[in-house]
Coordinates of C-alpha atoms in Angstrom, one line a residue:
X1 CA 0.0 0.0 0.0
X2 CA 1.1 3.5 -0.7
X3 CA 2.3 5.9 2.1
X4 CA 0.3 8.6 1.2
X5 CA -3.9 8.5 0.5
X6 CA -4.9 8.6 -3.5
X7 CA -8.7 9.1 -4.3
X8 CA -10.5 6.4 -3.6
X9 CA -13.6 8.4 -5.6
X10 CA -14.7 9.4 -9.2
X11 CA -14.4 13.2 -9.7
X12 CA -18.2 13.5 -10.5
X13 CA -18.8 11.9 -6.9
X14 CA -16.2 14.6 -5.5
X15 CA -18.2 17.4 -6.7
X16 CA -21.4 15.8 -5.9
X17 CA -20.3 15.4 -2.3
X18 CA -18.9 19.4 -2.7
X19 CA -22.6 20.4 -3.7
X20 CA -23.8 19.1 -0.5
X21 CA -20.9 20.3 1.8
X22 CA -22.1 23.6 1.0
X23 CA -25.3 23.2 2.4
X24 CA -26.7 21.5 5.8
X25 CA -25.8 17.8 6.1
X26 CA -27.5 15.8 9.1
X27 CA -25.8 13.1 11.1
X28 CA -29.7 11.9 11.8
X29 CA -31.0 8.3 11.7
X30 CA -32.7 8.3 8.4
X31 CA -29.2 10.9 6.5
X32 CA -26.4 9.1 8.9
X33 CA -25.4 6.5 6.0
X34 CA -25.4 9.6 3.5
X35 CA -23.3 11.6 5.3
X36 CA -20.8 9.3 6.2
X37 CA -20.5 9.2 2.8
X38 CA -20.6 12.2 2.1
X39 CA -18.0 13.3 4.0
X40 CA -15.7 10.3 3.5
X41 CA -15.5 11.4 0.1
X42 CA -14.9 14.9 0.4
X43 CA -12.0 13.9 3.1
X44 CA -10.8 11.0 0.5
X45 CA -10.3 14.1 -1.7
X46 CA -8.6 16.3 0.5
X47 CA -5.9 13.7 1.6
X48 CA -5.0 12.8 -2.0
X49 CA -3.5 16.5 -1.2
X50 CA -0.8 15.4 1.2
X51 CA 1.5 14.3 -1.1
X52 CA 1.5 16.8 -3.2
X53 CA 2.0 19.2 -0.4
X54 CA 4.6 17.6 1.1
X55 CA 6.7 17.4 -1.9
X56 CA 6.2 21.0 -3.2
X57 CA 6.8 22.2 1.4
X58 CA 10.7 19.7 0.2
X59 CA 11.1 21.8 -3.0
X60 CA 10.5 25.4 -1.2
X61 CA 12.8 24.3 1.8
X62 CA 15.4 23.1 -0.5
X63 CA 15.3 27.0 -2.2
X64 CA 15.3 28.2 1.1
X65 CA 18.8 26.2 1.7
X66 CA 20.0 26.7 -1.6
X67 CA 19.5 30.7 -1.4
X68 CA 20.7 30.8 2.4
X69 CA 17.3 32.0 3.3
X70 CA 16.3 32.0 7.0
X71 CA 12.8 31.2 7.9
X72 CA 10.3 28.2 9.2
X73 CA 8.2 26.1 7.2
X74 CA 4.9 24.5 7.8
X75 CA 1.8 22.5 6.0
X76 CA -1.4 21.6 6.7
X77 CA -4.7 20.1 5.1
X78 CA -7.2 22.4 5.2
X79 CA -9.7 22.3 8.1
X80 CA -13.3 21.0 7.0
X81 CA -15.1 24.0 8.5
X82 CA -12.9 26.0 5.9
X83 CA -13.6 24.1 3.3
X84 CA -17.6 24.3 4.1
X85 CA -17.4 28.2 4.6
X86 CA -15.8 28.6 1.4
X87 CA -18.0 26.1 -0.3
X88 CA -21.4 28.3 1.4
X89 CA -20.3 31.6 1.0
X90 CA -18.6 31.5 -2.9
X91 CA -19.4 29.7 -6.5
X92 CA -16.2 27.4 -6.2
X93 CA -16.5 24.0 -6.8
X94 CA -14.8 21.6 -4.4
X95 CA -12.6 20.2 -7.3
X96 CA -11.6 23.8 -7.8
X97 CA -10.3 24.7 -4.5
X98 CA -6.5 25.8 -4.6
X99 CA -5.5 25.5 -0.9
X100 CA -6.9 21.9 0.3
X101 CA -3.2 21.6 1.0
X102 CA -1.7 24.5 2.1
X103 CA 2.5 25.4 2.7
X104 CA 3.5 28.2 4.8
X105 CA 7.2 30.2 4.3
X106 CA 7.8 32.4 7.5
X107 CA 11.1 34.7 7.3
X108 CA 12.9 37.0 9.0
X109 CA 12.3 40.2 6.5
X110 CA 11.2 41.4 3.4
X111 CA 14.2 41.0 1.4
X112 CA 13.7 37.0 2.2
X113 CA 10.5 37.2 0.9
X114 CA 11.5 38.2 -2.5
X115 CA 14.4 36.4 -2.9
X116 CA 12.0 33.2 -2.1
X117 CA 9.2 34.2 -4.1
X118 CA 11.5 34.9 -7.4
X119 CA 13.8 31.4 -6.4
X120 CA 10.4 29.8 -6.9
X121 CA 9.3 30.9 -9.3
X122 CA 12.7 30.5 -11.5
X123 CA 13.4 26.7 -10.2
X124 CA 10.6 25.4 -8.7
X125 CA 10.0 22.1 -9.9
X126 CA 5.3 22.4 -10.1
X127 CA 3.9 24.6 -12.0
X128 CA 2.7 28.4 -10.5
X129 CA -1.2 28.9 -11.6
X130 CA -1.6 32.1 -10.4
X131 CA 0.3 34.6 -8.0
X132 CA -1.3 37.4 -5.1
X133 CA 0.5 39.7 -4.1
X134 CA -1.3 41.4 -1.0
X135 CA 2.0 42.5 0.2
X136 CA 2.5 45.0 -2.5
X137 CA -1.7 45.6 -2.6
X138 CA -2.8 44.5 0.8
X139 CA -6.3 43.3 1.5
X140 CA -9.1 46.0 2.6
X141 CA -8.7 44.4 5.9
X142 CA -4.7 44.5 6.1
X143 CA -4.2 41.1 5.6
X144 CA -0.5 40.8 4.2
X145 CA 1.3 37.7 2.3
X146 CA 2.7 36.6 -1.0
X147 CA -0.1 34.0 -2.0
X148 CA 1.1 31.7 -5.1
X149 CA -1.1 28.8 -6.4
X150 CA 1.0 25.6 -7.1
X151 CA 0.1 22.4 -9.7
X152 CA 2.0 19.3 -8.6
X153 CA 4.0 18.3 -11.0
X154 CA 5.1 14.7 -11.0
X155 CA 8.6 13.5 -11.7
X156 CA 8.0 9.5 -11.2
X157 CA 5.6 7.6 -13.1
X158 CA 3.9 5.9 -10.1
X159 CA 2.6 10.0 -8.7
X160 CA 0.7 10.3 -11.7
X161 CA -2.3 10.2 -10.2
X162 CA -1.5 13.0 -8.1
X163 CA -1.2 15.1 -11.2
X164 CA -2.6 18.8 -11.2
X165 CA -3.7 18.8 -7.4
X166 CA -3.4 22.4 -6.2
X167 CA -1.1 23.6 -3.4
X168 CA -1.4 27.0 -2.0
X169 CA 1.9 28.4 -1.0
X170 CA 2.2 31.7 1.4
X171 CA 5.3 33.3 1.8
X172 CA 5.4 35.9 4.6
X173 CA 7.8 38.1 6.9
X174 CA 7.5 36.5 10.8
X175 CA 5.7 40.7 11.1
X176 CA 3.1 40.1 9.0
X177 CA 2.6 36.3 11.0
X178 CA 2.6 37.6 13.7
X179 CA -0.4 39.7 12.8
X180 CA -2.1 37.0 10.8
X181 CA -1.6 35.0 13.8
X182 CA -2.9 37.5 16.0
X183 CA -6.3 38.1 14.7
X184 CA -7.1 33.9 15.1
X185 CA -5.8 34.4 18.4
X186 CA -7.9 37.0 19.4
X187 CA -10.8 35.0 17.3
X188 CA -10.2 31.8 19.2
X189 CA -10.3 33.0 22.8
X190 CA -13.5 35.7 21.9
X191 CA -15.2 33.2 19.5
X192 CA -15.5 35.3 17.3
X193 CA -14.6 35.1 13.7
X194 CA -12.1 38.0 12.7
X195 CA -10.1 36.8 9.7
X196 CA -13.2 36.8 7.9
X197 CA -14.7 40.0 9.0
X198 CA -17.4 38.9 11.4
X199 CA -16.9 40.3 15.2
X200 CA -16.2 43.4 17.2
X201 CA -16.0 46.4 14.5
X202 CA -13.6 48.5 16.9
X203 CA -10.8 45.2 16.6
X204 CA -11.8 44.9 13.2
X205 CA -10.1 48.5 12.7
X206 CA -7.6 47.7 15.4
X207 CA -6.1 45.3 13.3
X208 CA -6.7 47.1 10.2
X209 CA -4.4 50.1 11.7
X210 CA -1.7 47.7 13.5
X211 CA -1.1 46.6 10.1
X212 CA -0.5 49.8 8.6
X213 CA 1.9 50.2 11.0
X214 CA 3.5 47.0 10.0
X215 CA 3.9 47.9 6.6
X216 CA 5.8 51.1 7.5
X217 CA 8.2 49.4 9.7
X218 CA 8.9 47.1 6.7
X219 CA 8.8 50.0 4.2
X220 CA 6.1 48.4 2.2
X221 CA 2.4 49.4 0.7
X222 CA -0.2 50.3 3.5
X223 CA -3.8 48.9 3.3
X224 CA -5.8 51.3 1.0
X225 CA -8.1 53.8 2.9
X226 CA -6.0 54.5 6.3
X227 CA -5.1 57.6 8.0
X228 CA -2.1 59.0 7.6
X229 CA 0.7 58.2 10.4
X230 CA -0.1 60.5 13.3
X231 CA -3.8 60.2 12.9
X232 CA -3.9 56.8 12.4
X233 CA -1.0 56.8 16.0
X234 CA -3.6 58.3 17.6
X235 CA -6.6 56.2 16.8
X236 CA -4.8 52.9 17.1
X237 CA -3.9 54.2 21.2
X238 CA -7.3 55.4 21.4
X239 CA -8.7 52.0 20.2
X240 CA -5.9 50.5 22.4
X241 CA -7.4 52.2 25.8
X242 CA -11.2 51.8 24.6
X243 CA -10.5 47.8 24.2
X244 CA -8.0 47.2 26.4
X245 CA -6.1 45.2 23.5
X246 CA -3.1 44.8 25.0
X247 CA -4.1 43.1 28.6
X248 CA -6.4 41.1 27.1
X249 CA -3.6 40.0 24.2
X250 CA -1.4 39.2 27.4
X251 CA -4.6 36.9 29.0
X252 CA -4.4 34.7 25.9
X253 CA -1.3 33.7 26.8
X254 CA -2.2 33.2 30.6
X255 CA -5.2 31.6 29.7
X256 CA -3.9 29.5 27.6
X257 CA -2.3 26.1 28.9
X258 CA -0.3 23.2 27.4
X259 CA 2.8 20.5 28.7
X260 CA 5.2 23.0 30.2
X261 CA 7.3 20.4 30.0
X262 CA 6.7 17.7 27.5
X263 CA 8.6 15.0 25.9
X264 CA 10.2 15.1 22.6
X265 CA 8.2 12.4 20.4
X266 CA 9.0 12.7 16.9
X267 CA 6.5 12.9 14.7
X268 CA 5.9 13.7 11.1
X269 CA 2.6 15.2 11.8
X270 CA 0.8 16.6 14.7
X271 CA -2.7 17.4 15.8
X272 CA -3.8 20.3 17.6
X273 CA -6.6 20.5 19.6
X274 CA -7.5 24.0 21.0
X275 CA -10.8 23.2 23.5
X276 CA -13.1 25.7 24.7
X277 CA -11.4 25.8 28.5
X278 CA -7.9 26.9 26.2
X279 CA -6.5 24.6 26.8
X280 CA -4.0 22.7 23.5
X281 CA -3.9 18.9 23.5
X282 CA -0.8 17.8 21.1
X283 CA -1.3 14.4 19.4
X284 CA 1.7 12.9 17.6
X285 CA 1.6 10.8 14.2
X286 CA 4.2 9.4 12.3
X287 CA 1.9 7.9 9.4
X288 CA 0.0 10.0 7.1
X289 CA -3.2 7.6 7.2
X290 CA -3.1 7.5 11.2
X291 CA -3.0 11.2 10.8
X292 CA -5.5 11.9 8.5
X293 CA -8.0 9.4 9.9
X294 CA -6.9 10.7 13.3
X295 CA -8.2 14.5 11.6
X296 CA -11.5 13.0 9.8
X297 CA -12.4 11.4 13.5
X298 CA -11.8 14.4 15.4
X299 CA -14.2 16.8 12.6
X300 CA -16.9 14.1 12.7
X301 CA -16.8 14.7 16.4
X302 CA -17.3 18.1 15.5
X303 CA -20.1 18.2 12.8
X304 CA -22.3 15.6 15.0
X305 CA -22.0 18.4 18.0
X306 CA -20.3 15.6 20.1
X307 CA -17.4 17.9 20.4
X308 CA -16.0 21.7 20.4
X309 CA -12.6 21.7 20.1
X310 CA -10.7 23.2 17.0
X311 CA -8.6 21.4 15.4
X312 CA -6.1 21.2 12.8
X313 CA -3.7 18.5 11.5
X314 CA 0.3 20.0 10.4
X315 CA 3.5 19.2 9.7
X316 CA 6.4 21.0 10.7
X317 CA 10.6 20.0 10.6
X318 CA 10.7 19.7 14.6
X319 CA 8.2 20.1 17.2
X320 CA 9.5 22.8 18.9
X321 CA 8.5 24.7 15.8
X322 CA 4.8 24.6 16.6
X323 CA 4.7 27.6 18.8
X324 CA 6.3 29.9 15.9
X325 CA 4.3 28.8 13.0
X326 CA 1.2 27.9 14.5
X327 CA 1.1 30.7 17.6
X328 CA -2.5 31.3 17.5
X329 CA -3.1 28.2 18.8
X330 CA -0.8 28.3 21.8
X331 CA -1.8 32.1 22.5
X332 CA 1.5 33.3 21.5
X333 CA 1.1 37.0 20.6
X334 CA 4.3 38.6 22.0
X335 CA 5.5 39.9 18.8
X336 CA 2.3 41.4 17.4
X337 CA 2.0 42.7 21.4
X338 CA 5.8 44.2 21.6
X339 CA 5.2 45.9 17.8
X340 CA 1.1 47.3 18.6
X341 CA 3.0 49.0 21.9
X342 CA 5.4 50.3 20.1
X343 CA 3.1 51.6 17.3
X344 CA 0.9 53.3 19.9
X345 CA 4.0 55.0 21.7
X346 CA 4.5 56.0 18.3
X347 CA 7.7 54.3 17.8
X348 CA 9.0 52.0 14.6
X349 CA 8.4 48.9 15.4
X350 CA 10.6 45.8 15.0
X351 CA 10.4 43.4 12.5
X352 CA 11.6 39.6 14.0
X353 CA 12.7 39.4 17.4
X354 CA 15.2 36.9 17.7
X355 CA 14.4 34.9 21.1
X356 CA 11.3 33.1 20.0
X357 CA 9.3 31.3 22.7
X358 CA 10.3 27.4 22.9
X359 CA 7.4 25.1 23.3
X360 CA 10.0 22.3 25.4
X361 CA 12.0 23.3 28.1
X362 CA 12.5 20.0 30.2
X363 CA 13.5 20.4 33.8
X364 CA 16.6 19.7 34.7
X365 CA 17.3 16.9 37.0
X366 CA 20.6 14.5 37.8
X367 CA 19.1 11.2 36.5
X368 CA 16.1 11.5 34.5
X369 CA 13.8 8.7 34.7
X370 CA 12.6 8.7 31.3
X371 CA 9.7 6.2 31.7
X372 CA 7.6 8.1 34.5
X373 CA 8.2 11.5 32.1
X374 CA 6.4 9.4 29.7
X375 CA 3.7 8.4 32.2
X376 CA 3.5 11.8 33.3
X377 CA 2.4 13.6 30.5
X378 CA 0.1 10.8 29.0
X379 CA -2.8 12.8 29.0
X380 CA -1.1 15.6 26.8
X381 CA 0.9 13.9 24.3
X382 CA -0.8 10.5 22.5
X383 CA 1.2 7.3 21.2
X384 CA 3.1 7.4 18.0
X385 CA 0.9 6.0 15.8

């Protein structure tokens, strides 16, 4: 069998199942054989994305080496919920959806950015479908990254069935994550839904201004329709004091609570659950179809109302990369809180600080008795699968 999923499915029975993902489907005596299936298919499709993924996330890495470009890289499938807001709220087909599997590029600056973004686009290997640059023309709602839409490629006869899947690939400064990362922060904790404009209207504009503020620190297009710098100073401290941003930015953290201390199982995927207490429970996978089955079990949980935990499957080089490229779900908002002081003091901000917060730090002790760490932290970290 192969290591990574392949559709199991016909395309006309993807977009079938597509049709009804954008719509209600009930987990209900008489519908619960339907929407298994329903959903089994839709997932089938979406994990016929890893590979893909995983072999354009080598290709960017191996630029990054190549080039001497500093930065972390992550991937992840993307989350079912997504998947049905898109499919509710737009006319895309789920066969048409670009960023099933999604790769992430964070670096230290601007200049990384470009040099990444014009490496792949001379030498990558898959093909680019289409490119969005919202660093140069931000979005409305200051949202900033280097979008590009990848094909897979295949260079072996045995991936052709892979052939033509679509990989979205971001490429942002650790700045303009840190403010991505930020607004699903604030989202999680306030249950709200900021990245896609629904919530509080004054942190709506909060964030719209804090990234204004971003992009002059980085010398870079603001977000059309801003103040310029001393107004918009003066409204971001007055939205500051009316919203208390920057205590209750600091309570995510506090609130927030995983392993302080937590063994080093190496994974090739891991599985984040963020639960309505905060509090992140880290599973750890080393296949792709315990991990993916592992994902489809945890969202069926969800869609039946059994559970309400977010979750989201990725991959990363070492675990103790989590916290940096997946902050939001650990409440990690030091940088966007350091730069949205700064801004309000009306100071330049800073664009990478360069003591990012571990997730491990093991105490230290003479002998270690490895076996009851293990024991210890059972209830945080899961078996490798």
């Amino acid at each position: 069998m192969s290591e990574y999923p392949r559709l199991r499915y016909a395309m006309d029975e993807v977009r079938a199942a597509g049709k009804s993902l954008a719509g209600p489907v009930y987990f209900t005596r008489q519908n619960n054989a339907d929407a298994i299936a329903i959903f089994s298919i839709a997932n089938s499709w979406r994990d016929s994305h890893i590979y893909p993924m995983r072999s354009i996330r080598a290709s960017v890495r191996i630029a990054m080496r190549q080039a001497s470009i500093r930065g972390d890289m992550a991937a992840r499938p993307k989350r079912m919920s997504s998947i049905r807001r898109k499919l509710a709220e737009t006319t895309i087909r789920l066969d048409q959806m670009q960023d099933l599997g999604g790769c992430r590029a964070i670096l230290n600056d601007i200049d990384g950015v470009n040099r990444l973004v014009e490496r792949v686009r001379e030498r990558c290997p898959h093909v680019i479908r289409k490119e969005w640059d919202y660093i140069q023309k931000p979005k409305d709602d200051g949202y900033r990254s280097h979008h590009l839409s990848m094909e897979f490629t295949p260079a072996k006869q045995e991936d052709e069935s892979y052939a033509g899947r679509r990989i979205e690939l971001q490429v942002r400064t650790r700045l303009q994550h840190s403010w991505a990362t930020a607004i699903e922060a604030v989202s999680l904790y306030r249950n709200q839904d900021l990245k896609h404009h629904k919530g509080d209207g004054d942190w709506l504009r909060l964030f719209e201004l804090a990234s204004a503020e971003f992009a002059h620190v980085e010398r870079s297009p603001l977000p059309a329709g801003v103040p310029d710098r001393a107004e918009r100073i003066k409204e971001l401290k007055d939205l500051n004091a009316k919203l208390g941003a920057v205590s209750m930015l600091q309570n995510i953290k506090a609130a927030t609570h995983f392993a302080e201390n937590f063994t080093h199982d190496r994974g090739r995927y891991y599985l984040l659950r963020y639960r309505p207490d905060h509090t992140v429970k880290i599973e750890t996978y080393m296949g792709t179809f315990s991990a993916t089955g592992a994902l489809e079990l945890a969202e069926r949980a969800i869609e039946v109302g059994e559970s309400q935990d977010k979750v989201v499957l990725v991959e990363v080089d070492k675990i103790d990369k989590l916290v940096s490229t997946y902050p939001n779900y650990f409440g990690d908002v030091s940088l966007f809180i350091r730069n949205l002081q700064l801004a309000c003091s009306g100071q330049s901000g800073i664009e990478y600080t360069l003591a990012p917060q571990e997730v491990v730090r093991p105490k230290e002790v003479q002998q270690p008795d490895y076996g009851a760490l293990r024991r210890r932290y059972t209830r945080w970290i899961e078996p490798r699968r």
